[in-house]
Coordinates of C-alpha atoms in Angstrom, one line a residue:
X1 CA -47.0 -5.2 -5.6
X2 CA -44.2 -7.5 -5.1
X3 CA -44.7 -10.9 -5.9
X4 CA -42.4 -11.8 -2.7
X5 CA -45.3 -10.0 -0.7
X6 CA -48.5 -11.2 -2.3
X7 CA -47.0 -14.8 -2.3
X8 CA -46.5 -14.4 1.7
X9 CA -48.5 -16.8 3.7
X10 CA -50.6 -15.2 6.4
X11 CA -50.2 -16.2 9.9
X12 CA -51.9 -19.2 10.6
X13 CA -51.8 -18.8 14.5
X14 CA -53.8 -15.7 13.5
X15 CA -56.1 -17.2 11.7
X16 CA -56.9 -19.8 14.3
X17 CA -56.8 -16.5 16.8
X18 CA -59.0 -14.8 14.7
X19 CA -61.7 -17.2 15.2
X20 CA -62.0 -16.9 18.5
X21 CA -60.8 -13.5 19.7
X22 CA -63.5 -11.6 21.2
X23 CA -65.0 -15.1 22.8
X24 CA -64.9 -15.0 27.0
X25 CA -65.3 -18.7 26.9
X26 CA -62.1 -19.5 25.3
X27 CA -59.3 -20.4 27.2
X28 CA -57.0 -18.9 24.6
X29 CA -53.0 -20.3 24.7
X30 CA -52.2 -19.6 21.2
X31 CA -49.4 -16.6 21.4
X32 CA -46.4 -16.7 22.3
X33 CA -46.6 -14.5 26.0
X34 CA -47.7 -14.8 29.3
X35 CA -51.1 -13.2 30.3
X36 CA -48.8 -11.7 33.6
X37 CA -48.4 -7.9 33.3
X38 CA -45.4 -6.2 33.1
X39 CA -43.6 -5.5 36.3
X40 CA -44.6 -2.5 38.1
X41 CA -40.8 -0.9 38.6
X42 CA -40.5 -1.2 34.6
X43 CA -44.2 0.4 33.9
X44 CA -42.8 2.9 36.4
X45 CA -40.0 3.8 34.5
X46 CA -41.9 4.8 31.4
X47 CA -44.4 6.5 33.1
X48 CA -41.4 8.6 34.7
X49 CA -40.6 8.9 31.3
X50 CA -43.5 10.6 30.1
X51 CA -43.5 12.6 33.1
X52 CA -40.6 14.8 32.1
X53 CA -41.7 15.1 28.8
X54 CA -39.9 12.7 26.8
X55 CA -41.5 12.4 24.0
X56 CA -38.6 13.1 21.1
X57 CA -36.6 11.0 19.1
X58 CA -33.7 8.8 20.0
X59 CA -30.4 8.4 18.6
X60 CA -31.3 5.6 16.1
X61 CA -28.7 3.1 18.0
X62 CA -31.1 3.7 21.0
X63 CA -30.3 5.4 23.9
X64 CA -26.4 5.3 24.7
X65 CA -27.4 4.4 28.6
X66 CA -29.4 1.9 27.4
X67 CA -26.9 0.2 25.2
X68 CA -24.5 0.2 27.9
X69 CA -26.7 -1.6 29.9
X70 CA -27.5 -4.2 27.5
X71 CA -23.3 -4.6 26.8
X72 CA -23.2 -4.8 30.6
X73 CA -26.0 -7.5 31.0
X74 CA -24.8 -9.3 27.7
X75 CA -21.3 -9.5 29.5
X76 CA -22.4 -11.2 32.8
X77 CA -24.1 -13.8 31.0
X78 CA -21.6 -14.4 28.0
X79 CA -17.7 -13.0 26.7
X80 CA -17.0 -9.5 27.6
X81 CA -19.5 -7.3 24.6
X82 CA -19.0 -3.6 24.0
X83 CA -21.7 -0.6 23.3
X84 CA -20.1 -0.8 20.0
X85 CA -21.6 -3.8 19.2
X86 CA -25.5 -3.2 20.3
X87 CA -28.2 -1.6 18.5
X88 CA -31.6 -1.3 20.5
X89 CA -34.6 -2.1 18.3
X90 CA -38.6 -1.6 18.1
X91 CA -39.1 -5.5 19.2
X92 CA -37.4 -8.8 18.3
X93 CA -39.3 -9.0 14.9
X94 CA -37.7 -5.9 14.1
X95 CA -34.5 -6.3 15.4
X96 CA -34.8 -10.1 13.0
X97 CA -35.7 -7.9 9.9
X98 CA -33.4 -5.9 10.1
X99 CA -30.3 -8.0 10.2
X100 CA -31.9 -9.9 7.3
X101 CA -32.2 -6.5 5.5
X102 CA -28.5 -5.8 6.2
X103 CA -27.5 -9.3 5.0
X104 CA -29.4 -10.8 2.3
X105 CA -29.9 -9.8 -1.5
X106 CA -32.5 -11.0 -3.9
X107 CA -31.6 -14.7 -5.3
X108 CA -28.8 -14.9 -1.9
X109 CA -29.2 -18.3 -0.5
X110 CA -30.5 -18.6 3.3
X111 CA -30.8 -21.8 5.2
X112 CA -33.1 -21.9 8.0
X113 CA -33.3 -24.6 10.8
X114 CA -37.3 -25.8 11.1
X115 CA -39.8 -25.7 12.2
X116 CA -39.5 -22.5 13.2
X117 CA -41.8 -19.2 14.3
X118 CA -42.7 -18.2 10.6
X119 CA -40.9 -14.7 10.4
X120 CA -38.1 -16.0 10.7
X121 CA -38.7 -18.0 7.5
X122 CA -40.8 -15.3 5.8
X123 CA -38.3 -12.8 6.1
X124 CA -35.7 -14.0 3.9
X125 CA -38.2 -14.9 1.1
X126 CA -39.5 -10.8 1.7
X127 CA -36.1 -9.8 0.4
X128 CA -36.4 -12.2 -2.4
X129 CA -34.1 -14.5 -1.2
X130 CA -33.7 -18.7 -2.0
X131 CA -35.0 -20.3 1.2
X132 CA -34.0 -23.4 2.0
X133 CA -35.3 -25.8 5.4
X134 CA -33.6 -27.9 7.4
X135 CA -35.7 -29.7 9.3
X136 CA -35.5 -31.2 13.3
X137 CA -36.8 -34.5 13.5
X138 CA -39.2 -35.6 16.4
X139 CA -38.1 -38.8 18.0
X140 CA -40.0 -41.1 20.2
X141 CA -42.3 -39.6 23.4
X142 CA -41.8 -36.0 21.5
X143 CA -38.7 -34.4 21.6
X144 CA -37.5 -33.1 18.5
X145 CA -33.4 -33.3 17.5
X146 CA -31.2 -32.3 14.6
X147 CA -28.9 -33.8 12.3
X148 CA -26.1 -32.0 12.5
X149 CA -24.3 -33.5 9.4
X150 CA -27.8 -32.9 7.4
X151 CA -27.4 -29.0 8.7
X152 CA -23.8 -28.7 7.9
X153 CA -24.1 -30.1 4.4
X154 CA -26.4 -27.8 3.8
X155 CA -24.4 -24.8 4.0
X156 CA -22.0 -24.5 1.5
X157 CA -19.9 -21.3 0.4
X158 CA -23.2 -20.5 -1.5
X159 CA -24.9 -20.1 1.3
X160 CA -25.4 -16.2 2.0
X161 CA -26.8 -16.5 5.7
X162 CA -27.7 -19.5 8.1
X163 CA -30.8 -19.1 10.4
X164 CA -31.2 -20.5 13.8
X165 CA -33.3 -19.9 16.3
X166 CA -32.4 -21.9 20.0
X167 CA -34.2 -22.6 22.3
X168 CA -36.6 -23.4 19.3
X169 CA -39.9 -21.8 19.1
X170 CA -42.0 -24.0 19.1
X171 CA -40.3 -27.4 19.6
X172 CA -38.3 -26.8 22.9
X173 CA -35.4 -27.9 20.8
X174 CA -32.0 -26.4 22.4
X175 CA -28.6 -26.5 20.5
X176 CA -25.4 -27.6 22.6
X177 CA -22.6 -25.7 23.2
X178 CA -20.5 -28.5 21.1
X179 CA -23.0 -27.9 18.2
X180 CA -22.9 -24.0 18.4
X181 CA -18.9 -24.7 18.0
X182 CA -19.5 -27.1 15.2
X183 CA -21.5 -24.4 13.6
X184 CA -19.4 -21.6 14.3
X185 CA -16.1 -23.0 12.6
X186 CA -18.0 -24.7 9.9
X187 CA -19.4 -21.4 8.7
X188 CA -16.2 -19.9 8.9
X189 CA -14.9 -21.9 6.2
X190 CA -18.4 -21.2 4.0
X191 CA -18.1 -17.5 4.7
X192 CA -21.9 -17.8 5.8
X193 CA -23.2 -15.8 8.3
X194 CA -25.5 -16.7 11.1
X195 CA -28.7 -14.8 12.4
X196 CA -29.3 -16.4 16.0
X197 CA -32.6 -15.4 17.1
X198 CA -31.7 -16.5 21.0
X199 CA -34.6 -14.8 23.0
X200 CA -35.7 -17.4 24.8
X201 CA -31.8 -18.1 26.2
X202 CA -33.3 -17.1 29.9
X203 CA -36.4 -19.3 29.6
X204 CA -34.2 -22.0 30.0
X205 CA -34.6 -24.9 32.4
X206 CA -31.1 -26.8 32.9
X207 CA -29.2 -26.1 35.4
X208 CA -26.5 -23.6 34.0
X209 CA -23.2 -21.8 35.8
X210 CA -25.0 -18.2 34.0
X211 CA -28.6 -19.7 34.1
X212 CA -29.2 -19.5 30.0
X213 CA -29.2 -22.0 27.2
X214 CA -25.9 -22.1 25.2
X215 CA -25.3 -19.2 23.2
X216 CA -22.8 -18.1 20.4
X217 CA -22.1 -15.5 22.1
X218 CA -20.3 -17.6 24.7
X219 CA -17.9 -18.9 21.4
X220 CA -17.8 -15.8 19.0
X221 CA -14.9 -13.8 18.6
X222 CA -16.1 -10.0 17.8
X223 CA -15.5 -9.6 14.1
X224 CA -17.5 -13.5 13.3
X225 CA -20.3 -13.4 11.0
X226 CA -22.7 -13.7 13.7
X227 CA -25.5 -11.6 14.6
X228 CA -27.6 -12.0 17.8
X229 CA -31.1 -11.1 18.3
X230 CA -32.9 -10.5 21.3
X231 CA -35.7 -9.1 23.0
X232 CA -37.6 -7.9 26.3
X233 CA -40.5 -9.8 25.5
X234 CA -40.0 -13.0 27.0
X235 CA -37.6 -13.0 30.2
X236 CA -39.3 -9.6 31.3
X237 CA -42.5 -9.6 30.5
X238 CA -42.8 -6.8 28.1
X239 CA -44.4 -8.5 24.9
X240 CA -46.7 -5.6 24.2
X241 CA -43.7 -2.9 24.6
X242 CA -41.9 -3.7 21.4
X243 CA -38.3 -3.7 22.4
X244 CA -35.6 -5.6 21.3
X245 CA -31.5 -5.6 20.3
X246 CA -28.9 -6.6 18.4
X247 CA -25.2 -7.8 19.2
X248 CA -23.6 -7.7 16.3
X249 CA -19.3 -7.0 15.2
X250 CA -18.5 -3.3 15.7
X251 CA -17.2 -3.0 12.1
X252 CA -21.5 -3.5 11.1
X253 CA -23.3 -1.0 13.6
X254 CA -23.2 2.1 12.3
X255 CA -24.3 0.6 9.1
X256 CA -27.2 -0.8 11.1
X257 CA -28.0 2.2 12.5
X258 CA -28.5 3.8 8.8
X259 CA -31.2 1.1 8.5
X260 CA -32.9 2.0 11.8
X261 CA -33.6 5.2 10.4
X262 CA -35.3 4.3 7.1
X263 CA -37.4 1.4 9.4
X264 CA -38.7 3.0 12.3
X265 CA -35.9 6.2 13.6
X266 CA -35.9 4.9 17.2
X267 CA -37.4 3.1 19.5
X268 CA -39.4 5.7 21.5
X269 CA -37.5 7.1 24.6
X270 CA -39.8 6.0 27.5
X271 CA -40.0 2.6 26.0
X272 CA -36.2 2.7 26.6
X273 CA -36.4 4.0 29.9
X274 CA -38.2 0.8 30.7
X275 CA -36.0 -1.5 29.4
X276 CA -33.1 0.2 31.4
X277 CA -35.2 -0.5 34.3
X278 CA -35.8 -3.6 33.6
X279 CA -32.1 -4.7 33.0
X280 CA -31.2 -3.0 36.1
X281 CA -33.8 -5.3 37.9
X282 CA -33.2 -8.5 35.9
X283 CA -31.6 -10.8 38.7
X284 CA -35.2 -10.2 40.6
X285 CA -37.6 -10.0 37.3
X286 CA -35.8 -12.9 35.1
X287 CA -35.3 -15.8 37.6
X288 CA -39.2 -15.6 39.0
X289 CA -40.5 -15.5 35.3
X290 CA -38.3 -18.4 34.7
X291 CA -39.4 -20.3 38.0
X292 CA -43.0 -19.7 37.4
X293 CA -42.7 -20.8 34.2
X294 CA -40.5 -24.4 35.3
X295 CA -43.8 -24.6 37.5
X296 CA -45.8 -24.1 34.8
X297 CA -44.6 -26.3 32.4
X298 CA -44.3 -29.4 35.0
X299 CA -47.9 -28.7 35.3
X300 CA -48.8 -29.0 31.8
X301 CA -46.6 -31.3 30.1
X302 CA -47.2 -34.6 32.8
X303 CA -51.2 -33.7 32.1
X304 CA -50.9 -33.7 28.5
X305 CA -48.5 -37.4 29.2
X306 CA -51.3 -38.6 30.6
X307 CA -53.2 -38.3 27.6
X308 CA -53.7 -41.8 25.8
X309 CA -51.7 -41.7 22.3
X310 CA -50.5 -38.0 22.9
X311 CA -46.8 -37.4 22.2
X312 CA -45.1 -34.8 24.1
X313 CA -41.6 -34.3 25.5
X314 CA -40.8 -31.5 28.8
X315 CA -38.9 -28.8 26.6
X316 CA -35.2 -27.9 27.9
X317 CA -35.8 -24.0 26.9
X318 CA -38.7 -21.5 26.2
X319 CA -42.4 -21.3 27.3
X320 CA -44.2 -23.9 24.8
X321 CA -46.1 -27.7 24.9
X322 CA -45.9 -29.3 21.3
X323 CA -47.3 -31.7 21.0
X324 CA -49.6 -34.7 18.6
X325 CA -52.7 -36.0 19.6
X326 CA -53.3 -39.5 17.3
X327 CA -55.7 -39.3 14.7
X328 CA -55.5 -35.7 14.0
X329 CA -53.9 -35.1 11.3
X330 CA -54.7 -31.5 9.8
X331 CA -53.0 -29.2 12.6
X332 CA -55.1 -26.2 11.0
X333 CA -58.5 -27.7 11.4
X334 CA -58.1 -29.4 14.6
X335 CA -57.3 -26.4 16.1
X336 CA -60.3 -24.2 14.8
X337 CA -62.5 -27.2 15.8
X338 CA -60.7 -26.9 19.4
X339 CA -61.6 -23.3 19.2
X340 CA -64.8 -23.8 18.3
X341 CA -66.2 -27.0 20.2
X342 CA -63.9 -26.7 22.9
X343 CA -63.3 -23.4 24.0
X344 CA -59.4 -24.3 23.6
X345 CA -57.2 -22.0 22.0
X346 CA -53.9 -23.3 20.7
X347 CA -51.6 -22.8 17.9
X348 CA -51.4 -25.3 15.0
X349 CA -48.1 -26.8 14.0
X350 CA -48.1 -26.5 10.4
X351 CA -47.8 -22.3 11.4
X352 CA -44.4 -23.2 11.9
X353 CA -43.0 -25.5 9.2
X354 CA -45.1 -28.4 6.9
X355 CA -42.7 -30.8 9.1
X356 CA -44.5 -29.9 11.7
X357 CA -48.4 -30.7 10.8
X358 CA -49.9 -32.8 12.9
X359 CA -49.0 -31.2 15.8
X360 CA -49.8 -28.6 18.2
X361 CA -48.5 -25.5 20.4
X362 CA -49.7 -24.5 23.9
X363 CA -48.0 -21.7 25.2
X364 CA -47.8 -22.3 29.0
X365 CA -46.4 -19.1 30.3
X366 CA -49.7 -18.5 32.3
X367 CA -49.8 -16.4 35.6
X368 CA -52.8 -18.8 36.9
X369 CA -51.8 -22.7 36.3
X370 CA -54.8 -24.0 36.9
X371 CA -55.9 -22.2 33.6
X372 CA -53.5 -25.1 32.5
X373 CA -55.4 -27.5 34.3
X374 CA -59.1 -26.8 32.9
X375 CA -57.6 -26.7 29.5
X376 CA -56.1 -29.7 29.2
X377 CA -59.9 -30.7 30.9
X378 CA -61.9 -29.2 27.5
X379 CA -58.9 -31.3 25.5
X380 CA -59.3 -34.5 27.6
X381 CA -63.8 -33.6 27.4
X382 CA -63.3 -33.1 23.6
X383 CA -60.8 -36.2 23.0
X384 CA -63.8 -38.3 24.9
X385 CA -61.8 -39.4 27.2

């Protein structure tokens, strides 16, 4: 086999999952989705779907009512973007691979801003590439920021592709629009491309004319080196549907599209079906998931404040806690010990990036928050506080 593939790190958020999964006493808050179902006029959709018998392949662009929706919903939110430029996808993670299958040859030289959810970093170094990390920096009371001249320095006209992902899984961390632009026009003159995983641009909790973080795609002319992923996951509930996209310049879809087929041919026809229904209900899906969420997370994070020693800011963007509790050092085994003495499942920081050990993700997207509340109650119990 590949050495790129045996030398692959497994997933340590698995690992820490693993231990625990089966256990009804765990209060588990380790992946990144809410424990909410899908809503029903989506799960309708498909089921419709199946009904009449669609059960064939796709076009491997996805459904061309499908991508118009997506280029119509993309278009609200951001600059005007055509069907041209959308490929519909089996989930986020593929929609990430694939774009870093399009762009990046063995030895090619990606930067990646970290931490970071570890695809994102493990893709590149599948196709053999030269990772290198730049890393966010947490300041004081927990909020993690980057060094923009640190970033930029970085990418040079070696570098192949840049990869960002904002609002950062699993910091909070949100680019600015001033930054994006700084980005943008620096990697212009590098020739570098950039792979913005922005899926979390709805979960965002500053108040915004479009309601979403800053996005390239508010910047970007067509033709930039810039390709955006996305997903259904997050902003409608649909983690375990596998549905994703990808805006990219018009000039690179049908090349795309040749990759779909040797991945995965299509994403299946009813699971498009839903996410048509979905986008056609996103202004009353999106902005309840998002509110809940706001109410979730100003549950949480003030709890977790209250914590002597605990470090932990109220992210801008996404569905995440991360945070450091003070003499804990090895992010792995304190949380397999919270698993296992506490009944607490969470993700440890060093999944994401080695800058990142000592600390620890709690995914608050939970449809009950006082599931919140009696968590951070076995953290305070085991802390012995």
């Amino acid at each position: 086999m590949r050495h790129a593939l045996l030398n692959l790190e497994e997933s340590r958020i698995r690992e820490v999952a693993n231990a625990g999964m089966g256990r009804s006493d765990v209060l588990a808050f380790w992946f990144g989705e809410s424990d909410e179902g899908t809503p029903d006029v989506v799960r309708q959709a498909a089921i419709d779907s199946l009904q009449r018998g669609e059960t064939f392949y796709a076009h491997n662009l996805g459904l061309p009512e499908l991508r118009a929706e997506v280029a119509a919903y993309t278009s609200r939110l951001h600059r005007p973007v055509g069907a041209d430029r959308i490929a519909i996808t089996s989930g986020g993670v593929n929609a990430l691979m694939l774009a870093v299958q399009a762009l990046v040859d063995a030895g090619d030289e990606v930067v990646a801003v970290t931490p970071v959810w570890p695809n994102l970093t493990a893709q590149p170094l599948i196709m053999g590439a030269d990772l290198r990390c730049v890393s966010l920096r947490p300041e004081p009371g927990g909020a993690w920021a980057l060094d923009m001249a640190e970033l930029l320095a970085a990418i040079t006209p070696a570098t192949k592709l840049l990869v960002v992902n904002a609002p950062n899984n699993p910091t909070g961390w949100t680019l600015t629009a001033q930054e994006q632009q700084s980005i943008l026009a620096h990697c212009r003159t590098t020739g570098t491309w950039i792979l913005a995983d922005e899926v979390y641009e709805r979960l965002y909790y500053e108040p915004t004319a479009n309601g979403c973080a800053p996005s390239f795609l508010d910047l970007a002319e067509p033709e930039d080196r810039l390709v955006v992923v996305h997903s259904f996951s997050k902003s409608f509930l649909m983690t375990g549907w596998r549905l994703g996209w990808l805006v990219m310049p018009p000039s690179m879809t049908h090349h795309m599209g040749k990759l779909v087929e040797f991945n995965t041919s299509c994403a299946s026809v009813f699971t498009q079906r839903a996410g048509i229904a979905a986008l056609q209900h996103a202004d009353a899906i999106t902005p309840r998931v998002v509110a809940h969420l706001k109410q979730c997370r100003d549950t949480l994070v003030p709890l977790l404040q209250a914590l002597p020693g605990v470090e932990v800011a109220s992210a801008r963007g996404g569905m995440y806690a991360f945070f450091r509790l003070p003499g804990h050092g090895d992010s792995l085994a304190t949380a397999k010990r919270l698993v296992a003495e506490a009944g607490l499942g969470l993700a440890p920081g060093n999944a994401f990036g080695e800058e990142a050990q000592g600390w620890l993700r709690w995914c608050f997207a939970s449809k009950d928050p006082q599931r919140l509340v009696q968590g951070v109650e076995r953290l305070k119990n085991w802390l012995g506080l």
